[in-house]
Amino acid sequence: MKLSEISIRRPVFAAVISLLLVLLGLISLDRLPVREYPDVEPTVISITTAYNGAGAAIVENKITQLIEDRIAGLEGIEKLRSSSRDERSAITVEFSADRPIDAAANDIRDRIGRVLDDLPDEAEPPEIRKSGADGEAIMYLNLTSDRQSAIELTDYAERVLVDQLAATPGVARVNINGGRRQAVRIWIDRQALAARALTITDIEAALRSENVELPAGRLESIEREFALRTDTGLNRVEDFRRLVIGRGPDGYLVRLGDIADVRLGAENERSVSRSMGLAGVSFGIEQMSRTNTLEVANEVHRTLARIGADLPAGMRLTADVDRAVFIRSSLREVVTALGISLGAVLLVIFLFLGNLRATLLPALTIPVSILASLTFMDFMGYSINVLTLLGMVLAIGLVVDDAIVVLENIFRRIEAGQPPLLAALDGSREIGFAVIATTAVLVSVFVPLSFLPGVLGRLFREFGLTLAAAVLFSALVALTLTPALAARVFRSGSERGALAARIEHFFTALAVGYERLLGSLIRRPWLVVGGTLGLLVLAGLAFRQLPQEFTPSEDRGFLFVGLDAPEGASLEYTSRYLQQAEQILFDEIERHGDIQRFALRIGSVGFSAEVNAVRGWIVLGDWGARQRTAAAIADSLRSQLGALPGVRSFVFVPQGLSVAGFGQPVQVVIGGPDYPTLAGWSERLVEQAAANPGLLSVETNYQERKPQISVAVDRDRAAELGVSLQTVGRTLEAMLGSRIVTTYVDRGREYRVILQARAADRAQPADLENLYVRSSRGGELVPLANLVRLEEAAAAMQLNRFDRMRAVTISASLAPGYTMGEAVGFFQELVARELPATARLSFDGQAREYLRSRGQLWSTFAFAVGIVFLVLAAQFESFRHPLVILTTVPLAVIGAIAGLQLYGFSLNVFSQIAMILLIGIAAKNGVLIVEFANQQRDRGLDRVQAVVRAAAIRLRPVLMTSLCTAFGALPFLLASGAGAETRRPIGVVVFYGTVIAVLLTLFVVPAVYALIAGKHRSPHYLAGVIERLRAQPGG
């Protein structure tokens, strides 16, 4: 081959090429960001709208449906999900993966801008937010104290800590969760208000008119000028207390402090945030795009150390959830696997060649190829992450293959007595086509991974293309540096050592025995093919028994926990059970020590806004220091929390690979005509699902159990008395809910002033009797009880929609040993049996990803096989030879299935990706045998003799390359620590698939070649014929 010949003649040129690749790779290594998974930004837009005082049904009709109808026609929407609850509408729009998120967000803003005039006046403008891969917090910090109150902690956090944390290099945003922001709370005494003949409207009018700051012009003199400011704003609690509201019946001035309790309080009194049993405030730290997650986390920890020294006495700022811990641990495990894989591959090469020099030559291919692939990653804007590192570990066993094939062919010629220089020239020329063919096969397998649709394709694009780049660079090194060095490093065959001589003798005897056995079996090729078909049938039966899921359950070092009290439970009721849950966790820490920290919240934005729900996380100890896995700890806590009598509880292990959030893995969505119908359907499904031992914590998000009082206004009576419905609504909102009427400024920051009745005056329906509204006609007071009628009912906490249909979601966790595939199949069968045809079944969360990936990966498998076939056909100038070579693929699949069955692993994204890789790994052995068989036929042998001779000659390189690949994946098969659950299926599939494939390939490929190869020869045969014709007289 020309490139190899040039490199042998100009070795410095060959060395410079490799040195340049290494230098560029080292530069790129310092530039590449580090993260857990590729920077895949999901095209997800969230729209949140607040409508104070409105019930869930009103929010759905007047907010959610209006916005959904307006945005539904946008291009590329894949999923539209919404929830309407009291005072809040939340809509999530998921676009197709190829839709740019900025363009999608602009379209959303444009459509919502057109609907603003149709929304209620009392509703706040919709808040639109892009949810990206970097939009999820990489760390959660907690500020706690045993001295300061939650209000004081929140105030200190807002004034001091947020800005310092936000200024940390790499931090994009700092979100405060669970805080109690200060506000002036005006707790109205309804009896005092009625006694002075005043109304809520009077209070609102006074607050709005008196709490103003107006310019008053300026004073000018010859020498100086003064700006005048009218200081009429209310900035202290005492200012509000002294505010004049009006005159009472006796003519005296009525001040706000006479009719209300005015004090500094929390803006949201319906939330609790606690960390390790102490009141606290949580911070979510989001990183900038294209930044190194580990570096950002380190910078945040440095900021924490600096801040901690200046905190007031009693305050503590700690990192509770740090996603960098798992990433760092997982990457460390993969890097360790990289070193072990390198050692295993070098050991295999040495045991096959018995020559240290021969071992070191292909070893040079590994750093050159791996570092060169870093340059490719830098050029493509990729990152160092778990998936690209997985690719590099697998690449170690692959990148040496080309160098091994070239080196072994040269080494074999030297052993036969040929001078090293000629051996390098002739050996590289003889094997050059096979190297190019195997490289093309591997690349044509890896590249299709980037064509997987949706998020899955974007996740594995870096994995596949990085592997392809490493293999291409390894081929370049194998055809340049390897023959150049072999020509100068090797000595003549007579100088080999005793170990090399013994190894050579062993492989010579092995090749002779193999050739004799193959020669006898190939006389009965149908026997070999028939036996293989029998193995395929058995593998097919075993394949159907494999459990299926999206990803294996992963121990990520923390757990999600939740408690749900009965609908309508008060904050005090839920707080009691929160404290009981805390005690259980403290006891667990004392007994086992597997738990490091925990934080629990009630009514915090981001989890649940209801006071009957507790949500939180539990941070576990280091993987090596724990005696139990995350799943075992979750099982223990599930049983203990489940024993609490007044609440329902759940504990589950969160998952990675783009499936994030505080949701259980199984989410079944049932769409229907109306909520009463859906309620009946969901009750039937939940009852039967709860009886399935494979499903845990089965629950539905629609329950008509929240106590509600419906206020019906007598419109005729109100009109007759001159009272508007707006006045009635605002009075009810202010007294029974809460109403933001104005703001005030304290130390440079603006805070809200909130109007609400005292807790004692809004405890029961009879409290409406002493509420009054003012008539617009004569100004007299009208008892509100004369205008409204109260009706008690049970209502749903939230109303959900899925793809514009009313829907309920049934969610559950998986019991150990029960897979996602079984859960999905169970619900599909259950819905088909129990519900009418009008019910629409959908899946969400991890179940949705599982269903989407299942068909995508197998279609990609078929696509990769087709691409490989066409590439081989183009290279071999034959459609038969590719068929012979591709018989290795089902052989590898047999081994993969056997390995998965042996270890009890599931069929998931990682094991399926590994099976796709097996196409190239297995096919390259077939290429070596078929290419050499064709060369033997060019020299005059018949096809049976040719393939037997070729298989015997290529026995050692076939075994070497296969075992290098298999032992390169061995660290994954034996993986432990962070992320081991996703690496082990890859290791099992590659190891067993490669080993079984090579053992069967050595007999099956020659047998199939003998059956179907026909008269086809190598692509070089025709070139030889043309040269001979030209050499004839007159040619």
XYZ file of C-alpha atoms in Angstrom, residues 351-980:
630
model
C 1.094 -13.747 25.318
C 0.373 -14.154 21.607
C 3.686 -12.793 20.291
C 6.107 -13.469 23.148
C 8.149 -10.462 22.078
C 8.337 -7.246 24.095
C 9.211 -5.147 21.055
C 6.289 -6.580 19.121
C 4.025 -5.818 22.080
C 5.101 -2.199 22.382
C 4.469 -1.367 18.731
C 0.671 -1.815 18.807
C 0.701 -0.303 22.308
C 1.768 2.991 20.735
C -1.430 2.960 18.705
C -3.564 3.319 21.846
C -2.384 6.714 23.167
C -2.067 8.148 19.662
C -5.588 7.090 18.651
C -7.226 8.036 21.939
C -5.557 11.456 22.096
C -6.310 12.106 18.429
C -9.963 11.330 19.073
C -9.920 14.095 21.736
C -8.992 16.544 18.985
C -11.997 15.358 16.997
C -14.216 15.796 20.075
C -12.915 19.323 20.623
C -13.532 20.203 16.975
C -17.112 18.866 17.176
C -17.872 20.671 20.430
C -18.233 17.436 22.427
C -17.405 16.872 26.088
C -15.613 14.317 28.217
C -18.498 12.419 29.750
C -19.478 8.951 30.858
C -20.537 7.892 27.364
C -17.461 9.182 25.521
C -15.214 7.583 28.154
C -17.118 4.319 27.739
C -16.346 4.608 24.035
C -12.661 5.160 24.751
C -12.439 2.094 26.978
C -14.038 -0.030 24.259
C -11.790 1.664 21.716
C -8.667 0.329 23.469
C -9.555 -3.179 22.356
C -10.433 -1.962 18.857
C -7.706 0.531 17.993
C -4.966 -2.073 18.453
C -6.694 -4.450 16.027
C -5.380 -2.800 12.880
C -1.882 -2.518 14.305
C -2.034 -6.160 15.430
C -3.134 -7.346 11.990
C -0.359 -5.406 10.260
C 2.239 -6.316 12.861
C 1.347 -9.999 12.936
C 1.577 -10.262 9.174
C 5.011 -8.599 9.217
C 6.079 -10.697 12.218
C 4.973 -13.903 10.465
C 7.088 -13.080 7.427
C 10.114 -12.287 9.595
C 9.648 -15.606 11.401
C 9.641 -17.258 7.982
C 13.083 -15.748 7.316
C 12.283 -12.639 5.293
C 14.402 -9.513 6.106
C 12.503 -7.039 8.319
C 12.522 -4.252 5.738
C 11.062 -6.440 2.994
C 8.708 -8.086 5.480
C 7.355 -4.656 6.423
C 6.892 -3.651 2.772
C 5.298 -6.916 1.604
C 3.343 -7.547 4.815
C 1.758 -4.097 4.945
C 0.961 -4.237 1.234
C -0.646 -7.666 1.605
C -2.783 -6.702 4.599
C -3.568 -3.090 3.638
C -6.887 -3.884 1.981
C -8.071 -5.920 4.984
C -7.176 -3.044 7.346
C -9.153 -0.580 5.260
C -12.067 -3.034 4.995
C -12.258 -3.705 8.754
C -11.953 0.012 9.519
C -14.743 0.817 7.077
C -16.899 -1.867 8.685
C -16.382 -0.514 12.191
C -16.990 3.081 11.141
C -20.132 2.119 9.251
C -21.426 0.526 12.473
C -20.563 3.377 14.829
C -21.764 6.263 12.664
C -25.425 5.066 12.436
C -25.684 5.473 16.222
C -25.784 9.218 15.597
C -28.859 8.726 13.418
C -30.978 7.438 16.282
C -34.007 9.739 16.402
C -34.810 12.021 19.294
C -32.855 12.560 22.485
C -31.400 9.040 22.362
C -29.610 9.797 19.105
C -28.255 13.067 20.439
C -27.033 11.299 23.564
C -25.181 8.513 21.716
C -23.944 10.657 18.824
C -20.811 11.578 20.746
C -20.289 7.941 21.752
C -20.581 6.582 18.200
C -18.660 9.292 16.385
C -15.864 9.332 18.975
C -15.449 5.575 18.546
C -15.468 5.993 14.761
C -12.808 8.715 14.956
C -10.590 6.586 17.217
C -10.818 3.651 14.801
C -10.000 5.870 11.803
C -6.955 7.308 13.565
C -5.870 3.795 14.572
C -6.007 2.715 10.933
C -3.860 5.697 9.978
C -1.291 4.798 12.656
C -1.388 1.109 11.726
C -0.595 1.910 8.081
C 2.101 4.507 8.836
C 3.864 4.257 12.182
C 3.511 0.497 12.748
C 5.227 -0.711 9.530
C 7.823 2.080 9.733
C 8.854 1.008 13.240
C 8.549 -2.726 12.492
C 11.071 -2.377 9.650
C 13.638 -0.950 12.080
C 12.853 -2.514 15.443
C 12.533 -6.177 14.521
C 15.484 -8.478 13.986
C 15.649 -11.619 11.874
C 13.608 -14.650 12.921
C 16.660 -16.585 14.115
C 17.189 -14.072 16.927
C 13.921 -14.666 18.738
C 13.998 -15.573 22.421
C 13.013 -18.833 24.095
C 9.553 -17.573 25.129
C 8.815 -16.356 21.615
C 9.987 -19.699 20.217
C 7.710 -21.649 22.554
C 4.732 -19.389 21.711
C 5.492 -19.746 17.999
C 5.632 -23.513 18.382
C 2.310 -23.500 20.248
C 0.508 -21.450 17.617
C 2.043 -23.447 14.775
C 0.709 -26.622 16.335
C -2.631 -24.953 17.034
C -2.901 -23.766 13.433
C -2.052 -27.243 12.117
C -4.623 -28.886 14.359
C -7.239 -26.257 13.508
C -6.556 -26.646 9.764
C -6.920 -30.416 10.028
C -10.199 -30.139 12.007
C -11.602 -27.462 9.689
C -10.625 -29.529 6.648
C -12.696 -32.449 7.913
C -15.709 -30.330 8.953
C -15.838 -28.291 5.759
C -16.550 -31.425 3.757
C -19.937 -31.336 5.511
C -20.689 -27.598 5.562
C -24.404 -28.107 5.984
C -23.711 -29.834 9.300
C -21.922 -26.719 10.565
C -24.627 -24.402 9.233
C -27.398 -26.592 10.656
C -25.804 -26.644 14.104
C -25.502 -22.868 13.991
C -29.152 -22.503 13.039
C -30.058 -24.666 16.022
C -28.083 -22.355 18.305
C -29.882 -19.372 16.778
C -33.257 -20.928 17.560
C -32.216 -21.500 21.179
C -30.899 -17.939 21.365
C -34.197 -16.638 20.002
C -36.105 -18.470 22.719
C -33.718 -17.123 25.364
C -34.056 -13.631 23.918
C -37.823 -13.681 24.476
C -37.206 -14.460 28.157
C -34.926 -11.483 28.709
C -36.453 -8.729 30.873
C -36.665 -5.349 29.126
C -36.297 -1.813 30.452
C -35.057 1.609 29.389
C -32.000 1.772 31.659
C -30.882 -0.399 34.585
C -31.681 0.899 38.044
C -28.686 3.001 39.008
C -27.259 3.788 42.448
C -26.647 7.538 42.075
C -25.914 8.179 45.722
C -29.224 9.729 46.752
C -32.929 8.911 47.028
C -36.193 10.776 46.559
C -38.744 10.510 49.368
C -42.316 11.713 49.707
C -45.291 11.650 52.072
C -48.871 12.419 51.066
C -51.368 13.288 53.794
C -55.131 13.104 53.097
C -56.546 15.791 50.822
C -57.435 18.845 52.830
C -54.937 18.101 55.599
C -53.573 21.221 57.260
C -49.973 22.378 57.406
C -49.829 21.457 61.089
C -51.092 17.933 60.363
C -48.494 17.352 57.640
C -45.716 18.893 59.769
C -46.300 16.300 62.491
C -45.671 13.484 60.035
C -42.662 15.294 58.578
C -41.138 15.251 62.052
C -41.919 11.545 62.429
C -40.232 10.880 59.085
C -37.212 12.865 60.279
C -36.994 10.680 63.366
C -37.082 7.522 61.238
C -34.220 8.895 59.137
C -32.208 9.869 62.218
C -32.695 6.342 63.605
C -31.557 4.884 60.282
C -28.409 7.025 60.392
C -27.658 5.855 63.919
C -28.202 2.161 63.084
C -26.426 1.868 59.739
C -24.629 5.075 58.859
C -25.464 4.683 55.162
C -27.291 8.031 55.100
C -25.270 11.240 55.255
C -27.883 13.986 55.074
C -31.512 14.599 54.235
C -33.773 17.560 53.523
C -37.589 17.643 53.515
C -40.063 20.293 52.376
C -43.759 21.047 52.522
C -45.452 23.206 49.919
C -42.207 24.316 48.273
C -42.202 25.489 44.692
C -40.553 22.899 42.449
C -42.017 19.877 44.158
C -45.593 20.398 45.291
C -47.494 23.557 46.242
C -49.932 21.687 48.465
C -49.535 21.613 52.241
C -50.520 17.954 52.397
C -47.393 16.837 50.524
C -43.858 16.318 51.835
C -41.061 15.979 49.316
C -37.342 15.680 49.827
C -34.099 13.879 49.147
C -31.787 11.614 51.083
C -28.036 11.794 50.412
C -26.221 8.485 50.854
C -22.633 7.775 51.833
C -19.828 6.933 49.432
C -20.351 3.766 47.391
C -17.275 2.054 48.834
C -18.150 2.944 52.419
C -21.717 1.616 52.322
C -22.838 -1.899 53.146
C -26.130 -1.533 51.267
C -27.117 -0.354 47.814
C -29.473 2.541 47.220
C -32.224 0.065 46.301
C -31.785 -1.837 49.584
C -31.869 1.387 51.606
C -34.986 2.484 49.713
C -36.681 -0.824 50.524
C -35.888 -0.440 54.227
C -37.169 3.144 54.359
C -40.227 2.248 52.304
C -41.314 -0.301 54.884
C -40.650 2.027 57.844
C -42.349 5.076 56.364
C -45.181 2.872 55.139
C -45.976 2.048 58.760
C -46.954 5.678 59.478
C -50.743 5.498 59.864
C -51.909 8.894 58.591
C -49.980 9.279 55.332
C -49.012 7.450 52.156
C -45.283 7.303 51.496
C -42.924 6.489 48.659
C -39.165 6.192 48.276
C -37.462 5.622 44.951
C -34.049 5.715 43.335
C -33.681 8.497 40.728
C -32.524 7.672 37.239
C -30.080 9.366 34.890
C -29.757 9.450 31.079
C -31.998 12.504 30.548
C -34.883 11.082 32.568
C -34.842 13.494 35.483
C -37.332 14.944 37.879
C -39.286 14.008 40.966
C -41.438 11.428 39.209
C -41.736 7.695 39.644
C -40.375 5.611 36.740
C -43.712 4.143 35.598
C -46.180 6.830 34.481
C -49.343 5.692 32.713
C -51.539 8.427 31.230
C -55.250 7.760 30.599
C -57.114 10.297 28.458
C -60.877 10.586 28.430
C -63.906 12.835 27.926
C -64.307 14.282 31.443
C -62.865 14.051 34.928
C -65.682 12.054 36.593
C -65.267 9.341 33.943
C -61.492 9.419 34.324
C -61.831 9.165 38.098
C -63.823 5.946 37.761
C -61.352 4.481 35.283
C -58.307 5.362 37.365
C -59.799 3.848 40.537
C -60.273 0.518 38.738
C -56.748 0.557 37.337
C -55.108 1.606 40.610
C -56.937 -1.121 42.524
C -55.659 -3.846 40.205
C -52.190 -2.343 39.810
C -51.785 -2.207 43.589
C -52.408 -5.965 43.662
C -49.414 -6.507 41.352
C -46.405 -7.319 43.608
C -44.061 -5.922 40.949
C -45.448 -2.393 41.342
C -44.837 -0.251 44.420
C -46.371 3.042 45.603
C -49.157 2.972 43.012
C -51.008 6.290 42.995
C -53.034 8.562 40.759
C -52.763 12.329 40.398
C -56.546 12.773 40.299
C -58.495 12.365 43.518
C -61.719 14.185 44.337
C -61.007 14.257 48.042
C -60.026 17.836 48.748
C -62.750 19.548 50.850
C -64.064 22.587 49.059
C -66.766 25.149 49.670
C -68.440 26.487 46.566
C -69.616 30.118 46.873
C -72.670 30.834 44.715
C -73.432 34.560 44.265
C -77.022 35.707 43.921
C -76.493 37.968 40.892
C -79.977 39.516 40.972
C -79.741 40.351 44.645
C -76.230 41.813 44.217
C -77.355 43.985 41.302
C -80.368 45.173 43.235
C -78.191 46.259 46.190
C -75.543 47.870 43.979
C -72.742 45.412 44.729
C -70.555 44.274 41.842
C -69.335 40.690 41.510
C -65.783 42.040 41.429
C -66.253 43.550 44.886
C -67.616 40.251 46.199
C -64.734 38.302 44.673
C -62.028 40.625 45.970
C -63.503 40.629 49.464
C -63.571 36.842 49.564
C -60.056 36.650 48.126
C -58.638 39.077 50.676
C -60.395 37.692 53.732
C -60.284 33.951 53.053
C -57.299 33.683 50.771
C -54.674 36.373 50.591
C -54.404 39.460 48.451
C -51.284 41.412 47.504
C -52.351 45.045 47.639
C -49.101 47.020 47.471
C -45.373 46.875 48.173
C -42.843 48.557 50.438
C -39.083 49.080 50.385
C -36.807 47.862 53.168
C -33.040 48.466 52.965
C -33.168 48.857 49.215
C -35.335 45.832 48.425
C -39.006 45.724 47.563
C -41.363 43.444 49.477
C -45.081 42.715 49.332
C -47.923 43.855 51.552
C -50.480 41.079 51.930
C -54.051 41.397 53.190
C -55.792 38.444 54.839
C -58.241 37.661 57.619
C -56.960 36.320 60.915
C -56.739 32.546 61.075
C -59.524 32.447 63.683
C -61.809 34.414 61.349
C -61.523 32.001 58.422
C -61.784 28.646 60.113
C -65.407 27.747 59.282
C -68.221 28.751 56.895
C -70.038 30.757 59.597
C -67.180 33.261 59.546
C -68.724 34.816 56.428
C -71.525 36.299 58.519
C -69.517 39.296 59.712
C -68.120 40.225 56.302
C -69.543 43.325 54.634
C -69.295 44.994 51.232
C -70.211 48.566 50.385
C -73.056 49.373 48.025
C -72.149 51.613 45.089
C -75.499 53.413 45.369
C -75.921 54.798 48.857
C -72.610 53.692 50.348
C -74.314 51.593 53.002
C -72.819 48.280 54.117
C -74.354 45.059 52.855
C -73.732 41.774 54.717
C -71.953 39.393 52.383
C -74.040 36.528 53.756
C -77.103 38.114 52.066
C -75.481 37.766 48.636
C -73.855 34.320 48.650
C -74.764 30.718 49.294
C -72.241 28.149 50.494
C -72.163 24.530 49.290
C -69.704 21.950 50.608
C -68.184 19.513 48.119
C -65.074 17.443 47.420
C -62.886 18.583 44.572
C -59.698 17.472 42.864
C -56.437 19.023 44.007
C -55.348 19.501 40.392
C -56.768 18.980 36.916
C -54.411 17.507 34.355
C -54.345 17.455 30.588
C -52.158 15.458 28.201
C -51.945 16.396 24.529
C -54.981 18.678 24.996
C -57.158 15.897 26.451
C -58.325 15.692 30.043
C -56.167 12.999 31.587
C -55.101 11.253 34.771
C -51.668 9.780 35.415
C -51.111 6.579 37.358
C -47.549 6.341 38.639
C -45.630 3.568 40.338
C -42.158 2.381 41.241
C -40.717 -0.989 40.298
C -40.089 -3.760 42.813
C -36.648 -5.413 42.680
C -36.552 -7.867 39.778
C -39.568 -6.345 38.022
C -38.626 -4.531 34.819
C -40.059 -1.650 32.872
C -41.012 -3.949 30.004
C -43.127 -6.086 32.317
C -44.783 -3.009 33.833
C -45.629 -1.515 30.431
C -47.002 -4.835 29.194
C -49.094 -5.193 32.369
C -50.751 -1.789 31.934
C -51.307 -2.267 28.204
C -53.120 -5.531 28.890
C -55.000 -4.071 31.874
C -56.282 -1.047 29.954
C -57.315 -3.184 26.983
C -59.283 -5.460 29.310
C -60.830 -2.955 31.711
C -61.470 0.260 29.779
C -63.628 1.043 26.742
C -62.186 1.905 23.340
C -62.752 5.622 23.983
C -59.976 5.608 26.595
C -56.613 6.733 25.244
C -53.516 5.097 26.716
C -50.170 6.932 26.735
C -46.980 6.634 28.739
C -44.725 9.304 30.157
C -41.391 9.593 31.933
C -39.068 6.616 31.820
C -41.811 4.349 30.451
C -42.231 6.658 27.450
C -38.474 6.674 26.813
C -38.432 2.884 27.034
C -41.129 2.519 24.374
C -39.485 5.075 22.096
C -36.033 3.523 22.377
C -37.177 -0.070 21.911
C -38.078 0.277 18.241
C -35.429 2.901 17.502
C -32.486 0.761 18.557
C -33.538 -2.315 16.619
C -34.178 -0.257 13.499
C -30.705 1.231 13.954
C -29.322 -2.309 14.313
C -30.896 -3.254 10.977
C -29.718 0.008 9.413
C -26.140 -0.642 10.567
C -26.206 -4.177 9.143
C -27.441 -2.789 5.814
C -24.719 -0.116 5.734
C -22.032 -2.688 6.524
C -23.329 -4.957 3.779
C -23.152 -2.162 1.181
C -19.691 -1.052 2.316
C -18.375 -4.598 2.096
C -20.024 -5.120 -1.278
C -18.298 -2.009 -2.615
C -14.939 -3.118 -1.233
C -15.104 -6.772 -2.292
C -16.892 -6.094 -5.613
C -19.300 -8.851 -4.660
C -22.685 -9.306 -3.028
C -21.856 -12.833 -1.868
C -18.762 -12.098 0.175
C -20.594 -9.586 2.430
C -23.201 -12.265 3.160
C -20.436 -14.634 4.211
C -18.874 -11.999 6.455
C -22.177 -10.950 8.041
C -22.892 -14.494 9.203
C -20.643 -13.481 12.114
C -23.268 -11.032 13.398
C -25.873 -13.593 14.562
C -23.004 -15.579 16.096
C -22.076 -12.569 18.214
C -25.716 -12.031 19.165
C -25.857 -15.644 20.389
C -22.973 -14.916 22.752
C -24.507 -11.627 23.905
C -27.838 -13.253 24.744
C -26.064 -16.088 26.559
C -24.126 -13.564 28.646
C -27.220 -11.540 29.548
C -29.045 -14.710 30.586
C -26.074 -15.933 32.599
C -25.814 -12.693 34.602
C -29.554 -12.050 34.801
C -29.253 -8.671 33.102
C -31.994 -6.952 31.159
C -32.259 -5.813 27.580
C -31.836 -2.064 27.880
C -30.373 0.911 26.057
C -26.810 0.059 27.046
C -26.971 -3.647 26.212
C -28.667 -2.871 22.885
C -26.007 -0.282 21.996
C -23.368 -2.916 22.773
C -25.143 -5.358 20.445
C -24.950 -2.789 17.652
C -21.198 -2.506 18.305
C -20.917 -6.286 17.955
C -21.817 -5.972 14.267
C -18.469 -4.368 13.518
C -16.496 -6.320 16.113
C -17.667 -9.649 14.752
C -17.585 -8.726 11.068
C -13.898 -7.739 11.084
C -12.911 -11.366 11.754
C -14.943 -12.447 8.775
C -13.198 -9.796 6.665
C -9.754 -11.175 7.559
C -10.700 -14.746 6.613
C -12.601 -13.890 3.423
C -9.946 -11.445 2.157
C -7.149 -13.983 2.630
C -9.268 -16.738 1.105
C -9.731 -14.586 -1.985
C -5.992 -13.985 -2.167
C -5.379 -17.726 -1.971
C -7.836 -18.283 -4.813
C -6.005 -15.671 -6.868
C -2.946 -17.913 -6.472
C -4.778 -20.894 -7.930
C -6.393 -22.756 -5.018
C -10.031 -23.857 -5.178
C -12.447 -22.180 -2.780
C -12.428 -24.982 -0.160
C -8.648 -25.223 -0.046
C -8.376 -21.432 -0.132
C -10.673 -20.781 2.800
C -9.144 -23.566 4.908
C -5.645 -22.243 4.243
C -6.697 -18.621 4.853
C -8.425 -19.476 8.141
C -5.333 -21.310 9.374
C -2.998 -18.444 8.393
C -5.255 -15.817 10.009
C -5.958 -17.886 13.130
C -3.528 -15.991 15.367
C -4.544 -12.420 14.354
C -8.229 -13.355 14.545
C -7.766 -14.717 18.063
C -5.555 -11.790 19.075
C -7.887 -9.052 17.877
C -10.968 -10.763 19.345
C -9.403 -11.415 22.715
C -8.029 -7.867 22.838
C -11.550 -6.567 22.315
C -13.018 -9.026 24.835
C -10.438 -8.371 27.545
C -10.632 -4.656 26.827
C -14.277 -4.858 27.921
C -13.508 -7.066 30.935
C -13.268 -4.105 33.389
C -16.859 -3.251 32.498
C -18.021 -6.797 33.139
C -16.409 -6.693 36.608
C -17.362 -3.057 37.302
C -18.304 -1.792 40.744
C -18.890 1.603 42.313
C -20.712 4.597 40.843
C -22.367 3.914 37.503
C -21.504 0.192 37.480
